Amino acid sequence: MKKQRKDSLHKSTKIQTFLRKTSIFRRLIISFLLLIALSSAFITFFFLFRYSNLLEEKIEHTVSLMVQNAALKTQDVMQEYEELTVSFYGDSHLIRALQENASLKETPDSSLYQANKTYIEKRLYHASSEKRNILNMQLVTPYCQYYMMEENGYRRGGCIRNLDEFYKSDFYLLPQKQRGYPTWIETDEQSRTFYQSEQNVYGFGNLITLCVGIYTPVDREFLGVLIVNINLEAFSEIWDGSAASKEGNAFLSGRDGLLMSYSPNILAPSFPKSNDKYEQMLENEKGIIESSADDQIILTAYQRIPSTNLLTTYMVNKDLAFESIYQLRNFCLLILAFVVAASVLIAYFVTKSISQPVDQLISVMKKAGNGEWNSRYPNSGNDEITILGDCFNEMAEKTGQLIEQVYLSEIRRQQISLSLKNAQLDALLMQINPHFLYNTLDIIRWEAMYEANGESRVTHMIEAFSRLCRMGIHAGSNTITLSEGIRHGETYLEVINFRHQYKIELEKDFSIDTEKVYVPPFMLQPLFENAVTHAFGDASKGCRIILKGKIDRDTLFLIVADNGKGISSEECEKLNARMMDSDAFRNSSESIGMVNVNQRIRLFYGSEYGIHVKSQQDRGTEITITLPVRTISEDMKMEVEDEKNGLSGINHR
């Protein structure tokens, strides 16, 4: 076993060595050619499968059309007989005779009654002679039945032996529900209802019955039911000229099962004895059902004749109908499998000859990345990977010599970068104070203009403003407690409320101890100012700011919400995007306080923290501040540690 494995390994190595005698370019060209050939074969077979599927759909569509065409022909035949019955409505003599006999039903021996009866029965006979497949035509009234009668008085057609049972049957009741519209009945009850004579034991067979209610034209008085028993041979030519009989069998079926078959094919499926799918087909009106019987897949296409329980049905063995398609598909699958197997085998050896030396080079590079600069790539070929390995070995040699110089240079670059961040933080802290001061002085100026005798009010305003300024000077660059930050915001609102008749309300909802959590200074006041300036605008009363705070794991969430006018979703998206821009505080004068706070948080704590704004037009704005939980005060100016401690350089991390 080991020897076989060694021989196999030796052969595999020989193949790889042989392939590596040529360039990677040539190897890849060969691989690409194979892939192209494989792709072409795949595309070819894909379209073949697609064509097969389309052909299957076409066959099913053709079968459906044949069934639909047969259904239309069946309707045409039925319509001919329906038109025959319509002529009785236009026969005023017949209608009058029925009305007169209805009034004379107690004296059937009267001459008028007999004359009317003779006319009606001869009329039935003449109407039936227009269609050769009419077995019997009768007119049944609530008091008697009329037969077919020749001119010489000889009775033709058939009769109903039991009128009492007939009056309870669908033959008599359904036409009355239809109010003069044709009713077709195909059930087995026909042979137990209609007989050639009263003496016959067996009734008519192989027939379908058309029943039409007869009414007076004006007041729609019910006179009786016209019964037409039609031989099913009337539908025998429905499938003539169709190619369906070559592969399958066509049927006409009803509620009680098969009525007739057309050109039966022994090799094709026969009509099922069980009628369990009949209700489903009646409900769906038309379609194709796929079923299995005797290890065969059978396609059954059907179409319901409108306003009847009749179905034109065509059944065919699917494997027989699609035999040529399946043969072509199987042949294509065989070719595809062979091509794929050959392509995979060739691609494996070609890829192995490339991937193995590349893996060796990657392994050496990883060792060098971990500090093992003495690792070298072993040359084992004449291709481009060997040249790449030589270049790496040369690079590793030079890198070992330059590492000290690069390391020291990187330390100096980090020092400069950290100094730049400290300067940027100072600029941000200095920017917000004059911005707020200008707004406050403007408020004081307008208040003084409107207050004629308002020294005391202005004095209070200036006192509150001075207190706010002292808070800012006292805070410096250190973080402050959340409670102190809240007092900053409350003092700002106290100053702002001097100019409002209706005060801006501040609601607080905290589930944390605000004395034990530290946050950056001047964080809430700019957000309050943003609400006063942009959210409330000229609103006179009802203005409210809601401040909430909670801690989830190691993250502090502060929410500043207002009931102001809000902004559109597009403006909100632009505002959030502007706050993510590190240069936004220099490039935009809009919402400068909010952008300032966001940049200070991101620079000090990291990009995963900051401000996010949600707003709806006329529904208010909600600003969420995300901070890490801090329980001690920190200096927001970054300091660089000694070089001996590495490159971390940030004391709050």
PDB file of C-alpha atoms in Angstrom, residues 185-391:
ATOM      1  CA  ILE A 185     -77.968  16.082 -18.107  1.00  0.00           C
ATOM      2  CA  GLU A 186     -75.641  13.137 -18.749  1.00  0.00           C
ATOM      3  CA  THR A 187     -76.138  10.953 -15.660  1.00  0.00           C
ATOM      4  CA  ASP A 188     -77.049   7.254 -15.539  1.00  0.00           C
ATOM      5  CA  GLU A 189     -80.526   8.292 -14.379  1.00  0.00           C
ATOM      6  CA  GLN A 190     -81.448   8.743 -18.067  1.00  0.00           C
ATOM      7  CA  SER A 191     -81.670   4.985 -18.731  1.00  0.00           C
ATOM      8  CA  ARG A 192     -84.020   4.586 -15.748  1.00  0.00           C
ATOM      9  CA  THR A 193     -86.289   7.424 -16.850  1.00  0.00           C
ATOM     10  CA  PHE A 194     -86.711   7.276 -20.637  1.00  0.00           C
ATOM     11  CA  TYR A 195     -87.957   4.114 -22.403  1.00  0.00           C
ATOM     12  CA  GLN A 196     -88.846   3.333 -25.999  1.00  0.00           C
ATOM     13  CA  SER A 197     -92.247   2.059 -24.828  1.00  0.00           C
ATOM     14  CA  GLU A 198     -94.072   1.294 -21.600  1.00  0.00           C
ATOM     15  CA  GLN A 199     -93.392  -2.443 -22.104  1.00  0.00           C
ATOM     16  CA  ASN A 200     -89.570  -2.149 -22.428  1.00  0.00           C
ATOM     17  CA  VAL A 201     -87.510  -3.392 -19.500  1.00  0.00           C
ATOM     18  CA  TYR A 202     -84.412  -1.352 -20.333  1.00  0.00           C
ATOM     19  CA  GLY A 203     -84.375   2.341 -21.028  1.00  0.00           C
ATOM     20  CA  PHE A 204     -82.459   4.298 -23.615  1.00  0.00           C
ATOM     21  CA  GLY A 205     -78.666   4.039 -23.428  1.00  0.00           C
ATOM     22  CA  ASN A 206     -75.680   5.909 -24.848  1.00  0.00           C
ATOM     23  CA  LEU A 207     -77.454   9.251 -24.764  1.00  0.00           C
ATOM     24  CA  ILE A 208     -77.406  12.752 -23.310  1.00  0.00           C
ATOM     25  CA  THR A 209     -80.515  14.763 -22.492  1.00  0.00           C
ATOM     26  CA  LEU A 210     -81.302  18.408 -23.202  1.00  0.00           C
ATOM     27  CA  CYS A 211     -84.035  19.903 -21.002  1.00  0.00           C
ATOM     28  CA  VAL A 212     -85.597  23.346 -21.587  1.00  0.00           C
ATOM     29  CA  GLY A 213     -88.392  24.979 -19.603  1.00  0.00           C
ATOM     30  CA  ILE A 214     -91.261  26.358 -21.726  1.00  0.00           C
ATOM     31  CA  TYR A 215     -92.845  29.631 -20.563  1.00  0.00           C
ATOM     32  CA  THR A 216     -95.424  32.034 -21.931  1.00  0.00           C
ATOM     33  CA  PRO A 217     -93.692  34.970 -23.636  1.00  0.00           C
ATOM     34  CA  VAL A 218     -95.442  37.760 -21.725  1.00  0.00           C
ATOM     35  CA  ASP A 219     -96.101  36.782 -18.124  1.00  0.00           C
ATOM     36  CA  ARG A 220     -93.520  33.945 -18.011  1.00  0.00           C
ATOM     37  CA  GLU A 221     -96.065  31.344 -16.886  1.00  0.00           C
ATOM     38  CA  PHE A 222     -94.547  27.861 -16.682  1.00  0.00           C
ATOM     39  CA  LEU A 223     -96.124  25.501 -19.224  1.00  0.00           C
ATOM     40  CA  GLY A 224     -93.839  22.459 -19.177  1.00  0.00           C
ATOM     41  CA  VAL A 225     -90.382  21.022 -19.926  1.00  0.00           C
ATOM     42  CA  LEU A 226     -89.155  20.142 -23.410  1.00  0.00           C
ATOM     43  CA  ILE A 227     -87.105  16.906 -23.274  1.00  0.00           C
ATOM     44  CA  VAL A 228     -84.648  16.015 -26.070  1.00  0.00           C
ATOM     45  CA  ASN A 229     -82.825  12.652 -25.777  1.00  0.00           C
ATOM     46  CA  ILE A 230     -79.762  12.807 -28.062  1.00  0.00           C
ATOM     47  CA  ASN A 231     -77.626   9.874 -29.165  1.00  0.00           C
ATOM     48  CA  LEU A 232     -73.966  10.386 -28.178  1.00  0.00           C
ATOM     49  CA  GLU A 233     -73.069   9.581 -31.775  1.00  0.00           C
ATOM     50  CA  ALA A 234     -73.836  13.242 -32.414  1.00  0.00           C
ATOM     51  CA  PHE A 235     -70.409  13.973 -30.895  1.00  0.00           C
ATOM     52  CA  SER A 236     -68.509  11.183 -32.643  1.00  0.00           C
ATOM     53  CA  GLU A 237     -66.776  13.464 -35.161  1.00  0.00           C
ATOM     54  CA  ILE A 238     -65.395  15.903 -32.602  1.00  0.00           C
ATOM     55  CA  TRP A 239     -61.808  14.549 -32.751  1.00  0.00           C
ATOM     56  CA  ASP A 240     -61.796  13.759 -36.485  1.00  0.00           C
ATOM     57  CA  GLY A 241     -58.717  15.171 -38.199  1.00  0.00           C
ATOM     58  CA  SER A 242     -56.775  15.500 -34.930  1.00  0.00           C
ATOM     59  CA  ALA A 243     -53.384  13.852 -34.505  1.00  0.00           C
ATOM     60  CA  ALA A 244     -54.159  13.156 -30.862  1.00  0.00           C
ATOM     61  CA  SER A 245     -55.296   9.584 -31.443  1.00  0.00           C
ATOM     62  CA  LYS A 246     -51.795   8.568 -32.562  1.00  0.00           C
ATOM     63  CA  GLU A 247     -50.277   8.890 -29.082  1.00  0.00           C
ATOM     64  CA  GLY A 248     -53.155   9.193 -26.605  1.00  0.00           C
ATOM     65  CA  ASN A 249     -56.847   8.633 -26.009  1.00  0.00           C
ATOM     66  CA  ALA A 250     -59.636  11.223 -26.077  1.00  0.00           C
ATOM     67  CA  PHE A 251     -62.808  10.959 -24.002  1.00  0.00           C
ATOM     68  CA  LEU A 252     -66.080  12.699 -23.250  1.00  0.00           C
ATOM     69  CA  SER A 253     -66.972  12.206 -19.590  1.00  0.00           C
ATOM     70  CA  GLY A 254     -69.629  13.273 -17.128  1.00  0.00           C
ATOM     71  CA  ARG A 255     -70.418  13.108 -13.454  1.00  0.00           C
ATOM     72  CA  ASP A 256     -71.018   9.337 -13.546  1.00  0.00           C
ATOM     73  CA  GLY A 257     -67.874   8.589 -15.542  1.00  0.00           C
ATOM     74  CA  LEU A 258     -67.046   7.868 -19.170  1.00  0.00           C
ATOM     75  CA  LEU A 259     -69.660   8.714 -21.800  1.00  0.00           C
ATOM     76  CA  MET A 260     -67.737   7.913 -24.974  1.00  0.00           C
ATOM     77  CA  SER A 261     -64.189   7.482 -26.289  1.00  0.00           C
ATOM     78  CA  TYR A 262     -62.754   8.549 -29.646  1.00  0.00           C
ATOM     79  CA  SER A 263     -60.530   6.264 -31.761  1.00  0.00           C
ATOM     80  CA  PRO A 264     -59.237   4.262 -28.773  1.00  0.00           C
ATOM     81  CA  ASN A 265     -55.488   3.561 -28.758  1.00  0.00           C
ATOM     82  CA  ILE A 266     -54.485   0.351 -26.955  1.00  0.00           C
ATOM     83  CA  LEU A 267     -50.995   1.672 -26.106  1.00  0.00           C
ATOM     84  CA  ALA A 268     -52.346   4.886 -24.610  1.00  0.00           C
ATOM     85  CA  PRO A 269     -53.805   5.229 -21.079  1.00  0.00           C
ATOM     86  CA  SER A 270     -57.428   4.238 -20.597  1.00  0.00           C
ATOM     87  CA  PHE A 271     -60.042   6.246 -18.755  1.00  0.00           C
ATOM     88  CA  PRO A 272     -59.714   5.698 -14.961  1.00  0.00           C
ATOM     89  CA  LYS A 273     -62.390   3.659 -13.265  1.00  0.00           C
ATOM     90  CA  SER A 274     -62.294   5.812 -10.153  1.00  0.00           C
ATOM     91  CA  ASN A 275     -63.751   9.274 -10.590  1.00  0.00           C
ATOM     92  CA  ASP A 276     -61.990  10.927  -7.644  1.00  0.00           C
ATOM     93  CA  LYS A 277     -60.471  13.753  -9.723  1.00  0.00           C
ATOM     94  CA  TYR A 278     -63.742  14.678 -11.423  1.00  0.00           C
ATOM     95  CA  GLU A 279     -64.729  17.342  -8.855  1.00  0.00           C
ATOM     96  CA  GLN A 280     -61.269  18.911  -9.043  1.00  0.00           C
ATOM     97  CA  MET A 281     -61.479  19.142 -12.828  1.00  0.00           C
ATOM     98  CA  LEU A 282     -64.985  20.615 -12.677  1.00  0.00           C
ATOM     99  CA  GLU A 283     -63.814  23.263 -10.226  1.00  0.00           C
ATOM    100  CA  ASN A 284     -60.712  24.244 -12.219  1.00  0.00           C
ATOM    101  CA  GLU A 285     -62.651  24.309 -15.528  1.00  0.00           C
ATOM    102  CA  LYS A 286     -59.520  23.449 -17.563  1.00  0.00           C
ATOM    103  CA  GLY A 287     -55.890  22.426 -17.132  1.00  0.00           C
ATOM    104  CA  ILE A 288     -53.404  19.560 -17.174  1.00  0.00           C
ATOM    105  CA  ILE A 289     -53.030  17.011 -14.371  1.00  0.00           C
ATOM    106  CA  GLU A 290     -49.939  14.849 -13.993  1.00  0.00           C
ATOM    107  CA  SER A 291     -50.535  11.515 -12.260  1.00  0.00           C
ATOM    108  CA  SER A 292     -49.001   8.067 -12.043  1.00  0.00           C
ATOM    109  CA  ALA A 293     -50.558   4.674 -12.748  1.00  0.00           C
ATOM    110  CA  ASP A 294     -48.908   1.293 -13.375  1.00  0.00           C
ATOM    111  CA  ASP A 295     -45.423   2.884 -13.099  1.00  0.00           C
ATOM    112  CA  GLN A 296     -46.326   5.370 -15.809  1.00  0.00           C
ATOM    113  CA  ILE A 297     -46.593   9.140 -15.675  1.00  0.00           C
ATOM    114  CA  ILE A 298     -49.857  10.181 -17.314  1.00  0.00           C
ATOM    115  CA  LEU A 299     -50.743  13.652 -18.536  1.00  0.00           C
ATOM    116  CA  THR A 300     -54.470  14.382 -18.465  1.00  0.00           C
ATOM    117  CA  ALA A 301     -55.608  17.517 -20.286  1.00  0.00           C
ATOM    118  CA  TYR A 302     -59.218  18.523 -19.737  1.00  0.00           C
ATOM    119  CA  GLN A 303     -61.698  21.289 -20.544  1.00  0.00           C
ATOM    120  CA  ARG A 304     -65.156  21.712 -19.076  1.00  0.00           C
ATOM    121  CA  ILE A 305     -68.077  22.476 -21.362  1.00  0.00           C
ATOM    122  CA  PRO A 306     -69.580  25.725 -19.974  1.00  0.00           C
ATOM    123  CA  SER A 307     -72.841  25.419 -18.012  1.00  0.00           C
ATOM    124  CA  THR A 308     -72.622  21.592 -18.039  1.00  0.00           C
ATOM    125  CA  ASN A 309     -70.953  18.781 -16.139  1.00  0.00           C
ATOM    126  CA  LEU A 310     -69.299  17.489 -19.318  1.00  0.00           C
ATOM    127  CA  LEU A 311     -65.525  17.289 -19.741  1.00  0.00           C
ATOM    128  CA  THR A 312     -63.518  16.768 -22.917  1.00  0.00           C
ATOM    129  CA  THR A 313     -60.442  14.840 -21.802  1.00  0.00           C
ATOM    130  CA  TYR A 314     -57.208  13.742 -23.452  1.00  0.00           C
ATOM    131  CA  MET A 315     -54.820  11.281 -21.766  1.00  0.00           C
ATOM    132  CA  VAL A 316     -51.293  10.441 -22.912  1.00  0.00           C
ATOM    133  CA  ASN A 317     -48.246   8.642 -21.496  1.00  0.00           C
ATOM    134  CA  LYS A 318     -45.713  11.402 -20.742  1.00  0.00           C
ATOM    135  CA  ASP A 319     -42.681   9.202 -21.363  1.00  0.00           C
ATOM    136  CA  LEU A 320     -44.056   8.187 -24.744  1.00  0.00           C
ATOM    137  CA  ALA A 321     -44.878  11.759 -25.747  1.00  0.00           C
ATOM    138  CA  PHE A 322     -41.491  13.106 -24.635  1.00  0.00           C
ATOM    139  CA  GLU A 323     -39.371  10.076 -25.575  1.00  0.00           C
ATOM    140  CA  SER A 324     -37.234  11.878 -28.168  1.00  0.00           C
ATOM    141  CA  ILE A 325     -36.636  14.784 -25.804  1.00  0.00           C
ATOM    142  CA  TYR A 326     -35.499  12.483 -23.013  1.00  0.00           C
ATOM    143  CA  GLN A 327     -33.087  10.636 -25.322  1.00  0.00           C
ATOM    144  CA  LEU A 328     -31.506  13.883 -26.470  1.00  0.00           C
ATOM    145  CA  ARG A 329     -31.274  15.162 -22.898  1.00  0.00           C
ATOM    146  CA  ASN A 330     -29.618  11.981 -21.619  1.00  0.00           C
ATOM    147  CA  PHE A 331     -27.085  12.055 -24.428  1.00  0.00           C
ATOM    148  CA  CYS A 332     -26.204  15.666 -23.632  1.00  0.00           C
ATOM    149  CA  LEU A 333     -25.852  14.832 -19.937  1.00  0.00           C
ATOM    150  CA  LEU A 334     -23.431  12.040 -20.769  1.00  0.00           C
ATOM    151  CA  ILE A 335     -21.267  14.335 -22.903  1.00  0.00           C
ATOM    152  CA  LEU A 336     -21.397  17.066 -20.273  1.00  0.00           C
ATOM    153  CA  ALA A 337     -20.296  14.665 -17.528  1.00  0.00           C
ATOM    154  CA  PHE A 338     -17.348  13.482 -19.621  1.00  0.00           C
ATOM    155  CA  VAL A 339     -16.214  17.029 -20.466  1.00  0.00           C
ATOM    156  CA  VAL A 340     -16.514  18.165 -16.846  1.00  0.00           C
ATOM    157  CA  ALA A 341     -14.533  15.186 -15.564  1.00  0.00           C
ATOM    158  CA  ALA A 342     -11.729  15.742 -18.092  1.00  0.00           C
ATOM    159  CA  SER A 343     -11.623  19.490 -17.407  1.00  0.00           C
ATOM    160  CA  VAL A 344     -11.483  19.009 -13.649  1.00  0.00           C
ATOM    161  CA  LEU A 345      -8.623  16.516 -13.950  1.00  0.00           C
ATOM    162  CA  ILE A 346      -6.544  18.789 -16.183  1.00  0.00           C
ATOM    163  CA  ALA A 347      -7.343  21.892 -14.122  1.00  0.00           C
ATOM    164  CA  TYR A 348      -6.264  20.101 -10.943  1.00  0.00           C
ATOM    165  CA  PHE A 349      -2.711  19.381 -12.082  1.00  0.00           C
ATOM    166  CA  VAL A 350      -2.275  22.803 -13.688  1.00  0.00           C
ATOM    167  CA  THR A 351      -3.540  24.570 -10.591  1.00  0.00           C
ATOM    168  CA  LYS A 352      -1.439  22.390  -8.295  1.00  0.00           C
ATOM    169  CA  SER A 353       1.726  23.340 -10.185  1.00  0.00           C
ATOM    170  CA  ILE A 354       0.905  26.986  -9.451  1.00  0.00           C
ATOM    171  CA  SER A 355      -0.614  26.801  -5.996  1.00  0.00           C
ATOM    172  CA  GLN A 356       2.026  24.639  -4.288  1.00  0.00           C
ATOM    173  CA  PRO A 357       5.022  26.996  -4.831  1.00  0.00           C
ATOM    174  CA  VAL A 358       2.767  29.951  -4.070  1.00  0.00           C
ATOM    175  CA  ASP A 359       1.802  28.298  -0.774  1.00  0.00           C
ATOM    176  CA  GLN A 360       5.497  27.849   0.043  1.00  0.00           C
ATOM    177  CA  LEU A 361       6.143  31.514  -0.672  1.00  0.00           C
ATOM    178  CA  ILE A 362       3.163  32.529   1.487  1.00  0.00           C
ATOM    179  CA  SER A 363       4.475  30.407   4.353  1.00  0.00           C
ATOM    180  CA  VAL A 364       7.887  32.112   4.170  1.00  0.00           C
ATOM    181  CA  MET A 365       6.222  35.535   4.032  1.00  0.00           C
ATOM    182  CA  LYS A 366       4.147  34.771   7.148  1.00  0.00           C
ATOM    183  CA  LYS A 367       7.313  33.805   9.040  1.00  0.00           C
ATOM    184  CA  ALA A 368       8.931  37.054   7.951  1.00  0.00           C
ATOM    185  CA  GLY A 369       5.817  38.929   9.034  1.00  0.00           C
ATOM    186  CA  ASN A 370       6.203  37.407  12.499  1.00  0.00           C
ATOM    187  CA  GLY A 371       9.788  38.711  12.715  1.00  0.00           C
ATOM    188  CA  GLU A 372      11.700  35.685  11.363  1.00  0.00           C
ATOM    189  CA  TRP A 373      13.631  37.673   8.755  1.00  0.00           C
ATOM    190  CA  ASN A 374      16.131  34.841   8.313  1.00  0.00           C
ATOM    191  CA  SER A 375      13.492  32.709   6.518  1.00  0.00           C
ATOM    192  CA  ARG A 376      14.174  32.238   2.805  1.00  0.00           C
ATOM    193  CA  TYR A 377      12.191  30.843  -0.125  1.00  0.00           C
ATOM    194  CA  PRO A 378      13.727  27.629  -1.600  1.00  0.00           C
ATOM    195  CA  ASN A 379      14.020  27.875  -5.390  1.00  0.00           C
ATOM    196  CA  SER A 380      12.541  24.818  -7.147  1.00  0.00           C
ATOM    197  CA  GLY A 381      11.733  25.783 -10.725  1.00  0.00           C
ATOM    198  CA  ASN A 382      12.286  28.103 -13.663  1.00  0.00           C
ATOM    199  CA  ASP A 383       9.004  30.015 -13.765  1.00  0.00           C
ATOM    200  CA  GLU A 384       7.829  33.426 -12.588  1.00  0.00           C
ATOM    201  CA  ILE A 385       7.146  32.220  -9.029  1.00  0.00           C
ATOM    202  CA  THR A 386      10.850  31.365  -8.691  1.00  0.00           C
ATOM    203  CA  ILE A 387      11.750  34.889  -9.804  1.00  0.00           C
ATOM    204  CA  LEU A 388       9.253  36.242  -7.272  1.00  0.00           C
ATOM    205  CA  GLY A 389      10.858  34.110  -4.544  1.00  0.00           C
ATOM    206  CA  ASP A 390      14.318  35.472  -5.407  1.00  0.00           C
ATOM    207  CA  CYS A 391      12.970  39.013  -5.181  1.00  0.00           C
TER     208      CYS A 391
END
